[in-house]
Coordinates of C-alpha atoms (C1' of nucleotides) in Angstrom, one line a residue:
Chain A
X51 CA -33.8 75.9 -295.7
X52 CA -32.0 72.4 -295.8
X53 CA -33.7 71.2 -293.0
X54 CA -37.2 71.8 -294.0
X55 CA -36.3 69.7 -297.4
X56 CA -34.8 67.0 -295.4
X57 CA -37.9 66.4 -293.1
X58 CA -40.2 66.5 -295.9
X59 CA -38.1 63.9 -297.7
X60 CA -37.6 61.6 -294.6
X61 CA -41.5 61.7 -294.9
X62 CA -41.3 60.5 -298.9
X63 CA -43.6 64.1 -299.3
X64 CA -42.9 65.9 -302.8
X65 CA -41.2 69.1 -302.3
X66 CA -43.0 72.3 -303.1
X67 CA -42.2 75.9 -302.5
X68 CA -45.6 75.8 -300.5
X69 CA -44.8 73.0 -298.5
X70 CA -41.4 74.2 -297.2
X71 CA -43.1 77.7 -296.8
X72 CA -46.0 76.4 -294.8
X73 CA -43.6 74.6 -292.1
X74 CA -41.4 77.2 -292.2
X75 CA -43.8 79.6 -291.1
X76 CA -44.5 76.7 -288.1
X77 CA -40.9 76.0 -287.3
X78 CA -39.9 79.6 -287.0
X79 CA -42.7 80.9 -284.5
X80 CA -43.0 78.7 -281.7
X81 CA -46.7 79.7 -281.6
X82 CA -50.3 78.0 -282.3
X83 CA -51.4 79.2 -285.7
X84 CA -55.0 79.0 -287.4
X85 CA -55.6 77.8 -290.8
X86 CA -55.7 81.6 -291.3
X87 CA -53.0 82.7 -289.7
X88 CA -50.6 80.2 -291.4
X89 CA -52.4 81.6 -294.8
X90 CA -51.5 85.2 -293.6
X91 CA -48.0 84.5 -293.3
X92 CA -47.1 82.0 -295.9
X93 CA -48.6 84.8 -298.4
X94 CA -45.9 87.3 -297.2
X95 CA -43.4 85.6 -299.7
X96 CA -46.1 83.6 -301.6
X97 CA -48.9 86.0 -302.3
X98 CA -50.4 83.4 -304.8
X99 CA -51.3 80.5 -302.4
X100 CA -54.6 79.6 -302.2
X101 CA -56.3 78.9 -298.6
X102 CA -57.1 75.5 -300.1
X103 CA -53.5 74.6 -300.1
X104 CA -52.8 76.1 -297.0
X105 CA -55.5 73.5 -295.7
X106 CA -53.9 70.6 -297.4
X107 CA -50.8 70.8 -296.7
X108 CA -51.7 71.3 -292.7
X109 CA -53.5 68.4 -292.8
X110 CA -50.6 66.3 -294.9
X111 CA -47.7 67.9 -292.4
X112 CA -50.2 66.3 -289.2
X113 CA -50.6 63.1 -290.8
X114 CA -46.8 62.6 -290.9
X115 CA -46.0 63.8 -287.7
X116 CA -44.1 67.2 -288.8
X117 CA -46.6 69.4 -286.9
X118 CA -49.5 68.8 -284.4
X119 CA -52.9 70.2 -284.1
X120 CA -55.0 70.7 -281.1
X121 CA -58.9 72.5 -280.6
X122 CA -58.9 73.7 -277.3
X123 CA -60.8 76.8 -279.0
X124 CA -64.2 75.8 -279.6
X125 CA -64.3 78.0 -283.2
X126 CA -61.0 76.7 -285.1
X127 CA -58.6 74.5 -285.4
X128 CA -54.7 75.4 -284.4
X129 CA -51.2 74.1 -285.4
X130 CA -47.8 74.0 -283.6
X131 CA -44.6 72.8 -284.7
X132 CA -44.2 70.7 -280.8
X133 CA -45.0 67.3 -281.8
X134 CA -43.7 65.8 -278.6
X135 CA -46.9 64.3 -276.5
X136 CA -47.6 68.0 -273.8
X137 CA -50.8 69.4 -273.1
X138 CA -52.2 73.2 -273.4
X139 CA -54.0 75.9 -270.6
X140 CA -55.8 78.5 -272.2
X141 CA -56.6 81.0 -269.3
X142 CA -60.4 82.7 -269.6
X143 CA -59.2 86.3 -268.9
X144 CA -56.4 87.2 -271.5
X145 CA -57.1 84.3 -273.6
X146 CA -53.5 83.2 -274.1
X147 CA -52.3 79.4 -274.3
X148 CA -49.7 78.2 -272.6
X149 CA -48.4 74.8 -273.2
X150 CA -47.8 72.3 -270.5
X151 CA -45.2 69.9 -270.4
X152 CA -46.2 66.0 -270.1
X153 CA -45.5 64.6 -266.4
X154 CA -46.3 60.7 -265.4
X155 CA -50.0 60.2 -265.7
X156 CA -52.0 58.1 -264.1
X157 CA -55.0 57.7 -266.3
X158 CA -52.5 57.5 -269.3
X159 CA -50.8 54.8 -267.1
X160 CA -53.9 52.6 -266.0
X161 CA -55.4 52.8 -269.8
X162 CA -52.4 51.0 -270.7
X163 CA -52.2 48.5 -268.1
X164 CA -55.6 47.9 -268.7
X165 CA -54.8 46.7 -272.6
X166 CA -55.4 49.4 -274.5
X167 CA -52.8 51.3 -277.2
X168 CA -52.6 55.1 -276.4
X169 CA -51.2 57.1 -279.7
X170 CA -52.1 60.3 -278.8
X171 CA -52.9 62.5 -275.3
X172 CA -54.0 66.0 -275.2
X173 CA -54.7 67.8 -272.3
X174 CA -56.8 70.9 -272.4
X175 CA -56.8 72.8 -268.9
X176 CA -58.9 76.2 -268.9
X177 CA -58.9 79.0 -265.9
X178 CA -57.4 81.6 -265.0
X179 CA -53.6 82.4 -265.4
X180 CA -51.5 83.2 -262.6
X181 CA -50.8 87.0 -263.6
X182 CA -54.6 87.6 -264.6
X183 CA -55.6 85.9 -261.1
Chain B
X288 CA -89.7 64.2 -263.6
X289 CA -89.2 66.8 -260.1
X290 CA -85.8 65.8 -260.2
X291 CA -85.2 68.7 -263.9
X292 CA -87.4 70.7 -262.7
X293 CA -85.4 70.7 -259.4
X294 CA -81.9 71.0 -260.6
X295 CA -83.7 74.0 -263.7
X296 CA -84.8 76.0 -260.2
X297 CA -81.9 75.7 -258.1
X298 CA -79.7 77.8 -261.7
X299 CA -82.5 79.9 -261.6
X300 CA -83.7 79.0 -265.5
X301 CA -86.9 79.3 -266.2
X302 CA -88.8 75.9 -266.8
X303 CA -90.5 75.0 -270.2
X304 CA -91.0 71.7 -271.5
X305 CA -88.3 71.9 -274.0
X306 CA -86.2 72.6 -271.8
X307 CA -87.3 69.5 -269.5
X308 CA -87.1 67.3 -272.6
X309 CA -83.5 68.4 -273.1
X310 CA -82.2 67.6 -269.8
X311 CA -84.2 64.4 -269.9
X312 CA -82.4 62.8 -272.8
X313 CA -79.0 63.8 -271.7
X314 CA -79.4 62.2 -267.8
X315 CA -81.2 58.9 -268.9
X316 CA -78.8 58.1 -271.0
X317 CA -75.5 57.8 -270.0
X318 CA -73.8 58.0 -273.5
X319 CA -72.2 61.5 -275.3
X320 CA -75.0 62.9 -277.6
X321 CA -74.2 65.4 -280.9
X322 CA -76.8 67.9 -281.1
X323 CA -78.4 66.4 -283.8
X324 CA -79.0 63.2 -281.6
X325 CA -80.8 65.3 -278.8
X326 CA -82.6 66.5 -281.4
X327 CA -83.9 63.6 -282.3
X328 CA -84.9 62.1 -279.0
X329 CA -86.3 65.1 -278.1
X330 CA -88.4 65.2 -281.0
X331 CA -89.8 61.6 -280.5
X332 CA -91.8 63.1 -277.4
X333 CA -91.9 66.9 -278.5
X334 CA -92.0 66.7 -282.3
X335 CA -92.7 70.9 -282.4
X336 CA -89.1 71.4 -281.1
X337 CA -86.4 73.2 -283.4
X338 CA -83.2 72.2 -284.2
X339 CA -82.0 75.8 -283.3
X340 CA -83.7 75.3 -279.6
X341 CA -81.5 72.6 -278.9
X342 CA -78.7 74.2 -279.6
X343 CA -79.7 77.5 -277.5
X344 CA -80.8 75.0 -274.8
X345 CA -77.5 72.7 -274.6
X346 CA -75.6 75.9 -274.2
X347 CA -77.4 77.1 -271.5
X348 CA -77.2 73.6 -269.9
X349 CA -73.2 73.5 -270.6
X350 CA -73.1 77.4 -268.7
X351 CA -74.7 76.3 -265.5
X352 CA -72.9 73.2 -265.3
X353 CA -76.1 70.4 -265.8
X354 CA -74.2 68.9 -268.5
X355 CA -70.8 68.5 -270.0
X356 CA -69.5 69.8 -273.7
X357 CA -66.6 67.9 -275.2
X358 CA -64.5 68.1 -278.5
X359 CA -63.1 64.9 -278.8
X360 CA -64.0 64.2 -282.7
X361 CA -63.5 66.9 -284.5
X362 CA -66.4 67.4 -286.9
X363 CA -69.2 68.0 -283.9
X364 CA -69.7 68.9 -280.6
X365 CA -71.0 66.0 -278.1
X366 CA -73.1 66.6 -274.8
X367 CA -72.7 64.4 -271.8
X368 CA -74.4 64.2 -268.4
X369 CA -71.5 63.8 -266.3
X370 CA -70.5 66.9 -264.9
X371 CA -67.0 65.3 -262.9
X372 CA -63.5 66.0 -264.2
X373 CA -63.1 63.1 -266.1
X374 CA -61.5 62.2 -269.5
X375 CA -62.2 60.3 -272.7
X376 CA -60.7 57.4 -275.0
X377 CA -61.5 57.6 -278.6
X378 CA -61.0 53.5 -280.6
X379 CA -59.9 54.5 -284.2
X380 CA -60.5 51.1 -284.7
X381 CA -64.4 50.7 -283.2
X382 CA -65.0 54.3 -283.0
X383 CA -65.8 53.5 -279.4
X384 CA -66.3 56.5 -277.0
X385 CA -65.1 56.0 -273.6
X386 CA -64.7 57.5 -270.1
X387 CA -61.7 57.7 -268.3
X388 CA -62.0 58.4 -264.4
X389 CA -59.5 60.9 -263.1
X390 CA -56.9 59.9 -261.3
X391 CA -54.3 62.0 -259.4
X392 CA -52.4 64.5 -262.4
X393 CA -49.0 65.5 -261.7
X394 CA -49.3 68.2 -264.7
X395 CA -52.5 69.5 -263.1
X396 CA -51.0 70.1 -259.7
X397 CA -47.9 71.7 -261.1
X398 CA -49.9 74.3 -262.9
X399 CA -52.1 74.9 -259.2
X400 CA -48.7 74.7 -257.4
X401 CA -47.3 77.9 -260.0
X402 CA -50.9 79.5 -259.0
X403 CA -52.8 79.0 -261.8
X404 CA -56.4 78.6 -261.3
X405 CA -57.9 75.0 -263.3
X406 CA -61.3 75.2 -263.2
X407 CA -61.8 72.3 -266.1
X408 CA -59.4 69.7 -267.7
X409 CA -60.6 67.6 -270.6
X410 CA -57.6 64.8 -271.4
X411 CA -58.7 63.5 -275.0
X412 CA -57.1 59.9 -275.2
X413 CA -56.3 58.5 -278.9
X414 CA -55.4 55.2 -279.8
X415 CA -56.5 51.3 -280.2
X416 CA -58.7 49.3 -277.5
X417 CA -57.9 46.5 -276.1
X418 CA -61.0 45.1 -277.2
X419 CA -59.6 45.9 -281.3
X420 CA -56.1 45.6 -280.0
Chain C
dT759 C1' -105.2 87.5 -264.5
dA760 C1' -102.5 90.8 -266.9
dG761 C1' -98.4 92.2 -268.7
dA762 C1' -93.6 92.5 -269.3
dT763 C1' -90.0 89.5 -270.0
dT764 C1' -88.0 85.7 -271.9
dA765 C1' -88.2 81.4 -274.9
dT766 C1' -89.3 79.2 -279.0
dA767 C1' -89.9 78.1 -284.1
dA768 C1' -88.8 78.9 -288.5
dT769 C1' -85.5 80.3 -291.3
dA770 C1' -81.7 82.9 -293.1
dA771 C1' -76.9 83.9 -292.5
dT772 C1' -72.2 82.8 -291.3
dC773 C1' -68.0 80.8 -291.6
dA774 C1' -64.7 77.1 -291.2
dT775 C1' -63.6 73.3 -293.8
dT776 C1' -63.9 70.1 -297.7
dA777 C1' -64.7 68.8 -302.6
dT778 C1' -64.1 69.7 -307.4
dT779 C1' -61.6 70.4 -311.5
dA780 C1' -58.7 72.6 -314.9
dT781 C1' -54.0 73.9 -314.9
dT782 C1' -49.4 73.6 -313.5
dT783 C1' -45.4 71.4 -311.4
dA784 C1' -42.2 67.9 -309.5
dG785 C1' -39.2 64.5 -310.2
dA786 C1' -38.2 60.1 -312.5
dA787 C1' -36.5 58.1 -316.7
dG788 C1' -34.3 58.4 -320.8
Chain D
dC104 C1' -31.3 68.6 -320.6
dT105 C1' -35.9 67.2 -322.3
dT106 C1' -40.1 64.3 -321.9
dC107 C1' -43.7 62.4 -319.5
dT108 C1' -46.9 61.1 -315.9
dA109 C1' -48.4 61.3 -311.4
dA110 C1' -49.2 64.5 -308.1
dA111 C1' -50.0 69.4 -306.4
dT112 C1' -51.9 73.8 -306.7
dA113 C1' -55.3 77.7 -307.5
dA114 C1' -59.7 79.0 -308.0
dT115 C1' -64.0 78.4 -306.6
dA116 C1' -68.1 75.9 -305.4
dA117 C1' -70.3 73.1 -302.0
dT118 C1' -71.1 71.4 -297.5
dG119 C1' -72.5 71.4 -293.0
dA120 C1' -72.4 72.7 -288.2
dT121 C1' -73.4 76.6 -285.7
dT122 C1' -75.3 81.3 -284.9
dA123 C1' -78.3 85.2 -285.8
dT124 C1' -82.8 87.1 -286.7
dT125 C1' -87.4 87.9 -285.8
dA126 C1' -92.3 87.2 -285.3
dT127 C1' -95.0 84.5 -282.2
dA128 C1' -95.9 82.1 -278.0
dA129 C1' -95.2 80.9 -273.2
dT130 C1' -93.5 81.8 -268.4
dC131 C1' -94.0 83.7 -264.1
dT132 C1' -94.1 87.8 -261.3
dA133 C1' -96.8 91.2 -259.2

DNA sequence: TAGATTATAATAATCATTATTATTTAGAAG
DNA sequence: CTTCTAAATAATAATGATTATTATAATCTA
């Protein structure tokens, strides 16, 4: 529980019961989470947040750098608790995501050289998986 | 004007004029369109066409691989004619959209090498220009 | 050229996300 | 420990992109 409180302070964000519940649910499951599915579990031990919140608070925990967010799904948004920079497959067939860890790139590399300030890379890679192939 | 009618026969979609008009914008202009901006060029020579069209039409575009669908901002969907793996670079600063040509991707090879099957890569780029830099 | 199939236009419906606002709460200061 | 003010939450309405529906119109095959 400490840990959750200490990250949100580093950040300078209030701490609420909501808050610590909404990156615990992230922290704990090393999955990617919709809006929804964050609201599903958070209401376990909270029945009385509102979605609203649930939106918020995503959007506050991104903006500092606690969580991430990706859209390799065309229909929502999702959440993980990686922050470090990797990228995501999502194979056609069983529909699961994978992550993918970050290895030298060399369109990442020749952007930079070129002058430009890279922040953020995401990678979306779709096919098939190698058990569904 | 041979050239859409071309590429509609050789997908085996039928050819109407919206459909022509479509494809038009999209390979004369070598810039990433929202719906809503096809729809309005469209309508400049084809002022009958509905919004709803467009949308039907694009998607059937993006399925036989004429043109490209990408997700880089998050409120819409954007249409391009290049159909190449190639990435993109989003200025927060200028808001300026640009493409990044592939280069060789260690991450990409990896996931062929553990046989995995990439049919399509999109690498989103964030960050400052050099141009805003 | 006719006729079955498919596409379009118009519009309603959906649904994820955002905005609004009254109420409640966190945390600083006393 | 209480008070107070700024900030957060809950409830709900609004927005806006996208999709579904359906009657009409157009394509293209035979």
């Amino acid at each position: 529980m400490e840990q959750y409180v200490e990250a949100l302070k580093k950040q300078k964000i209030r701490i609420t019961p909501q808050r610590l519940a909404v990156l615990r649910v992230l922290w704990n499951n090393h999955r990617h989470f919709s809006t929804e599915e964050v609201y599903g579990e958070v209401k376990k031990d909270f029945p009385a947040i509102s979605l609203a919140t649930v939106y918020t608070i995503l959007d506050l925990l991104k903006q500092k750098g606690l969580i991430r967010e990706l859209r390799i799904k065309s229909d929502k948004t999702l959440f993980e608790a990686r922050v470090d920079m990797h990228h995501h497959f999502l194979c056609r067939d069983c529909g699961t995501l994978f992550d993918i860890d970050m290895k030298p790139c060399a369109a990442l590399e020749a952007m930079a050289v070129d002058g430009n300030v890279i922040e953020e890379a995401h990678g979306y890679f779709y096919g098939v998986c190698k058990k569904c192939k």
